[in-house]
Every structure is written in C-alpha cells, then in structure tokens.
Amino acid sequence: MQPKPEQITRIKAAVFAVCLIPLALLVWRALTGGLTANPIEDITHHTGWWTLTFLMVTLSVTPLRLLLNAPWLLRLRRMLGLFAFFYASLHFSTWLVLDQFFDWDAMLKDIVKRPYITIGFTAFVLLTPLAATSTNAMVRRLGARRWQALHRLVYVIAILGVTHFWWLVKKDIREPLAFAMLLAILFAIRAWHALGKRRRGSAVMQRTL
Amino acid sequence: MLIRRPADIAPSEITPHSVYRRRREFMLSAAALGAAALAPGLGDARAATKLAPLAKSPLSTSEQLTAYDAVTSYNNFYEFGTDKEDPKERAGSLKTRPWTVQVDGEVSKPQTFGIEDLLKLAPMEERIYRLRCVEAWSMVVPWAGFPLAELVKRVQPTGNAKFVEFVTLLDPAQMPGQKIPVLEWPYVEGLRLDEAMHPLTLLTFGLYGQVLPNQNGAPVRIVVPWKYGFKSGKSIVRIRFTEQQPKTSWMLAGPREYGFYSNVNPTVDHPRWSQARERRIGEFRKRDTLMFNGYADQVASLYAGMDLKKNF
C-alpha cells in the first residue's frame, strides 16, 4: 500500500492526536483525583514509561518498513521521535521542578552518584541534539551522511533509557525486561537486514567479476 | 467608659485540642454510623470493624496524620502485586477469619493463638507512628495494637532465643502476587530479641481506630517504627524464636541493598538512591530524614558501639 500525499497528511494528523493521548490521560487523572497518593512519583513514572515507549515506536519504523515493504512509514518517524523527546522533556521537568524543586546541589550529587540517574540524564542530554537537528534545513546543513551518523545516537539512547528503568526498579524487573527484549528484537531485524544486504551485495560483485 | 464587647466565640465553644486532633476519627465514626443507619444489613459488619476504645500512648507523635485514603491505597505488599495500588485492588481475596498465629521455636511455652484470643491478649492502644519506606517516602499512621513484648512474655523465650522471625501467610490462591517469584515466599522478616521486646515494637491489629484493611496486613502485623517499612511483616501466621539470625526475604533478594537491621538512617544510603531526605505523603517539598526515623532517644542504645554502615 502506498498512500497518496493527502492521505499521508491525514495519517500524520491522526498519529499526532494519538501521540497526545498519554498526556491527556495524565492530565485527566490529575484533574479527577486519579493520581496515586504520591502524585509526583506517579507523574514521573508515567512520563518515563511513555518516553521509552515512544523510543521503541520510533525504532520500530525501519523494521516495520522493511517487513511490510511500506517505505512511506518513514514519513512518520520524525514526528514519533519528537514525541519521544517531548515525553522525555516532561519526565525531566517533573524531576527538576516537582521532585527536586530546583535543588541544584542535590540534583548534581544524584547525577554524579546515582548510576540510574547518571544514565537517564545522559540519555536526555544525547536526545537533545537529535531533536534540534530534526528539521529539513538541519539535514541539508549537516549533509545526509553526517546527519545520519549523528542520529544513530538513538540506538545508544534507547539502551541507556532501558538500563535507566532496569536500574531503578526495586526488584520486579518484568517491565524493563520486556522493553529490553523488544529493543533486542528491533536491533536483530536491522542486523538481519543489513547482513542480507551485504550478502546480496557481494553476490552481485562476484557475478560481475 | 470602657465597654467590653463579648468575644465572638465563647471559650466554652472552642474545641479542645485533643478532640480537634481526633477530628478525622470522628468523621470516620460518623460516616460509619451514617452507613449503618442507611444500610441496616451492613451495620453489623461495619460495627465489627471498629476496635474497642483505645488508650492513648505517650509514644505517639503529634504530627499531622496521613489521610486514611492514602494510608490504605498506597501500599507495598508484594503478595498482592508490585504496584502500589495493587494491594487495595486485589487484597479482597485474603480471608482473615479463621486465622491462627503459631508461636514456637526457642520458647518454653509454644502456643498457637486464634486471632480472637490474640486480640484480647493485652489492652489495645493507639500508637501514632511515623512510617518511613526504604523508597524515601513517609507517612504518619495511627496504628492500634499492643507491644509485641506482651506476647513474647507469655511464651517465655529460652536462653537460646536471640532472634524472632515473622512469617507471612503463604497461599497463592489468596495472595495472587505469590504466583510470581519476585521474592522468596513466604515473606520472612526478623528482629533481634531485644528489638522485638522494645516498647515501640507493636503487634498491630488496626489503624484509624478500625481493624486493619487487608491491604495493610490484616489481621495482624508488626510495626517497627524506627526501621524501614519492609521490616514490619504483614498478615503474620507464625512467630518463631531462633538462635540464628533469620534469612529475611529482602536480604535474600538483594544482600548488598537490604541488611538485617535496616534501621532508618539518613547517613547510610541505599546503594542506588539517597536516604538523606524523604517525601511525606501529602507534602510537596522533601523533608530531612531523621536518625532512627526520629526515635533515636528511645532506640539508639540498642545499637551502642555498632558500626551502622556495616550493619545496615
């Protein structure tokens, strides 16, 4: 299936609206007393969980595109990636404002001393240049090759994000484990495809020789 | 000429502080009465949940109580799931009657107590304690119970008894969280005998003047207010006196992170997070965590000369 340009515009609008649902749910719960007795923790976990989920969805675009032979899916990737950054920003701001209330000293100590915060913070810092270079103008300015090299950072960010979750749970690792397995599958599909391309490439070379 | 205007409020109309401080309890009993009046069928069940008049205790804190809803909806009780909201949603399957507590091990008079007899073993008191979770949040809870020492005295520990082990019910049908091996089941906690005998250590049957809701460890639990919350075993079926230090569930789960003592200590961090501050449920800004959760005057002597960094 290859949707027409105006269909893609409509699909994009629909996906945009769907991506806002997690935020809407959070706001709804906050307004109707649906947060837990520890609302700051609840907001932190909700925004963190959705950051990871959007990272996974963004990283699913290429595997899905290859498996379904649907190149147009690529048109959704930038928006999905920016939503990952959007939820990461909410997650980070929750920590900065609600949880720590601008206690710079305590935050700096946590970033240095607490490995799960160190890597969570690193992942957020690394995500920022990707969001900043998401425009067409920036792609042109950097050149496609350098732009792509920079945006490969998302693999590192996803690993850091899942590890951040893994290291902070007290004992029940089932959810971080599920994210880790999903990430491994997404990487495996990419690797499989890249290997296949190389094999086909060398076969072509041999024939031409 | 000076004309004295009468005060707006006569002194006799001002609510005495002691009554004012119990306003929530009053509201709760009023709500219970209202419910009983509206639904005569439910009246009996509701009345049965009310504990007999509770004596006050000088060991209670005068801090603002954490709301009843928060105390009963935000719980770590992995037997019903690892999310804080799970216990309230899922603890309905726990049957608290009939219930027995087997007390044995290094004692002269091993005994199995029926819950009804246990409730009458000693006069019940209200104890308003701070509760500090190892996850750096805290509450203030009005518990109801009597010192565990009352029970200990009756079974007469032998000279070999050095520790006390508390075992939670093991029954995955009633406690669905036990179907998942997230901890070693049954949940085991323990204290040194002198800690168990300390007047602050409470054998607990209720909170907010009523019997414990299932999610808070019904029908009987321990409360040790100067230790992290997980040290206070819930839904206890066995109390065993031992010579060897018990192997507790959390020590088995993470020996580097959870020690046998687990005293609240702002200077000894959890390996992964700081214990210096805590968020009191219902408050916005974090507050400083106090040594032994503010009970240092009463319990510091138990640990005189001990290296609390090593014995975390």
Coordinates of C-alpha atoms in Angstrom, one line a residue, chain B residues 100-237:
Chain B
T100 CA -4.1 -18.5 63.8
V101 CA -0.6 -17.5 64.7
Q102 CA 1.8 -20.2 65.6
V103 CA 4.4 -19.1 68.1
D104 CA 7.2 -21.6 68.5
G105 CA 11.0 -22.2 68.3
E106 CA 13.2 -21.4 71.3
V107 CA 10.4 -20.9 73.8
S108 CA 9.3 -22.8 76.9
K109 CA 5.6 -22.4 76.1
P110 CA 5.0 -22.8 72.3
Q111 CA 1.4 -21.9 71.5
T112 CA -0.9 -21.4 68.6
F113 CA -3.2 -18.4 69.1
G114 CA -6.5 -17.9 67.5
I115 CA -6.9 -14.3 66.2
E116 CA -9.8 -13.7 68.6
D117 CA -7.7 -14.7 71.6
L118 CA -4.7 -12.7 70.3
L119 CA -6.9 -9.5 70.1
K120 CA -7.7 -9.9 73.8
L121 CA -4.2 -10.8 75.0
A122 CA -3.4 -7.2 76.2
P123 CA -5.1 -3.8 76.3
M124 CA -5.1 -2.2 72.9
E125 CA -3.5 1.3 72.5
E126 CA -3.4 3.8 69.7
R127 CA 0.1 4.5 68.6
I128 CA 0.7 7.3 66.1
Y129 CA 4.0 6.5 64.4
R130 CA 6.0 7.8 61.6
L131 CA 6.4 5.2 58.8
R132 CA 9.5 5.6 56.6
C133 CA 9.6 3.4 53.4
V134 CA 13.0 2.4 52.1
E135 CA 11.9 4.1 48.8
A136 CA 12.2 7.5 50.5
W137 CA 8.6 8.4 51.2
S138 CA 6.9 8.5 54.6
M139 CA 3.5 8.7 56.3
V140 CA 2.1 9.2 59.8
V141 CA -0.2 6.4 60.8
P142 CA -2.4 5.9 63.9
W143 CA -2.0 2.2 64.5
A144 CA -3.9 0.1 67.0
G145 CA -2.3 -2.7 68.9
F146 CA -0.2 -3.6 71.9
P147 CA 3.6 -4.1 72.5
L148 CA 4.9 -7.3 71.0
A149 CA 6.6 -7.8 74.3
E150 CA 3.3 -8.8 75.8
L151 CA 3.1 -11.8 73.6
V152 CA 6.8 -12.6 74.0
K153 CA 6.5 -12.7 77.8
R154 CA 3.7 -15.2 77.6
V155 CA 5.6 -17.8 75.6
Q156 CA 8.8 -17.5 77.7
P157 CA 11.8 -17.5 75.3
T158 CA 14.6 -19.8 76.4
G159 CA 18.2 -18.7 76.9
N160 CA 18.9 -19.8 73.3
A161 CA 16.4 -17.3 71.8
K162 CA 18.4 -14.5 70.1
F163 CA 16.2 -13.6 67.2
V164 CA 12.5 -13.5 66.3
E165 CA 11.3 -14.4 62.8
F166 CA 7.9 -13.3 61.4
V167 CA 6.4 -15.4 58.7
T168 CA 3.6 -14.1 56.4
L169 CA 0.8 -16.3 55.1
L170 CA 1.8 -18.4 52.1
D171 CA -1.2 -19.1 49.9
P172 CA -1.1 -18.0 46.2
A173 CA -4.9 -18.5 46.0
Q174 CA -5.5 -15.8 48.5
M175 CA -2.3 -13.8 47.7
P176 CA -2.0 -13.8 43.9
G177 CA 1.3 -11.9 43.9
Q178 CA 2.9 -15.1 45.3
K179 CA 2.4 -16.7 41.9
I180 CA 5.3 -14.6 40.7
P181 CA 8.7 -15.3 42.2
V182 CA 9.7 -11.7 42.7
L183 CA 10.7 -12.5 46.3
E184 CA 11.2 -15.8 48.2
W185 CA 7.8 -16.8 49.5
P186 CA 6.6 -16.8 52.2
Y187 CA 7.8 -13.4 53.2
V188 CA 10.1 -13.6 56.2
E189 CA 11.2 -10.8 58.4
G190 CA 13.1 -10.7 61.7
L191 CA 14.3 -8.8 64.6
R192 CA 16.8 -9.2 67.3
L193 CA 15.1 -10.3 70.6
D194 CA 15.8 -7.0 72.3
E195 CA 14.4 -5.1 69.3
A196 CA 11.3 -7.3 69.4
M197 CA 10.9 -6.6 73.2
H198 CA 11.3 -2.9 72.8
P199 CA 8.2 -0.9 73.9
L200 CA 7.9 0.8 70.5
T201 CA 7.6 -2.6 68.6
L202 CA 3.9 -3.0 68.2
L203 CA 1.8 -6.1 67.5
T204 CA -0.8 -4.3 65.3
F205 CA -4.4 -5.1 64.6
G206 CA -5.8 -1.8 63.4
L207 CA -5.4 1.7 62.1
Y208 CA -7.6 4.8 62.4
G209 CA -9.5 3.0 65.2
Q210 CA -10.7 0.2 63.0
V211 CA -9.4 -3.3 62.2
L212 CA -6.6 -3.3 59.6
P213 CA -7.8 -3.3 56.0
N214 CA -6.5 -6.4 54.2
Q215 CA -4.1 -4.3 52.1
N216 CA -2.4 -3.0 55.3
G217 CA -1.5 -6.5 56.6
A218 CA -4.7 -7.8 58.2
P219 CA -5.5 -9.4 60.5
V220 CA -2.2 -9.0 62.4
R221 CA 1.1 -7.4 61.6
I222 CA 4.2 -6.0 63.2
V223 CA 5.1 -2.3 63.2
V224 CA 8.7 -1.3 64.0
P225 CA 8.7 2.5 63.5
W226 CA 12.5 3.1 63.6
K227 CA 13.2 0.7 60.7
Y228 CA 12.3 0.9 57.0
G229 CA 8.7 -0.2 56.4
F230 CA 9.6 -3.6 54.8
K231 CA 10.9 -4.8 58.2
S232 CA 7.3 -4.8 59.5
G233 CA 5.9 -8.1 58.4
K234 CA 2.2 -8.3 57.5
S235 CA -0.5 -10.9 57.7
I236 CA 1.6 -13.0 60.1
V237 CA 0.9 -16.7 60.6

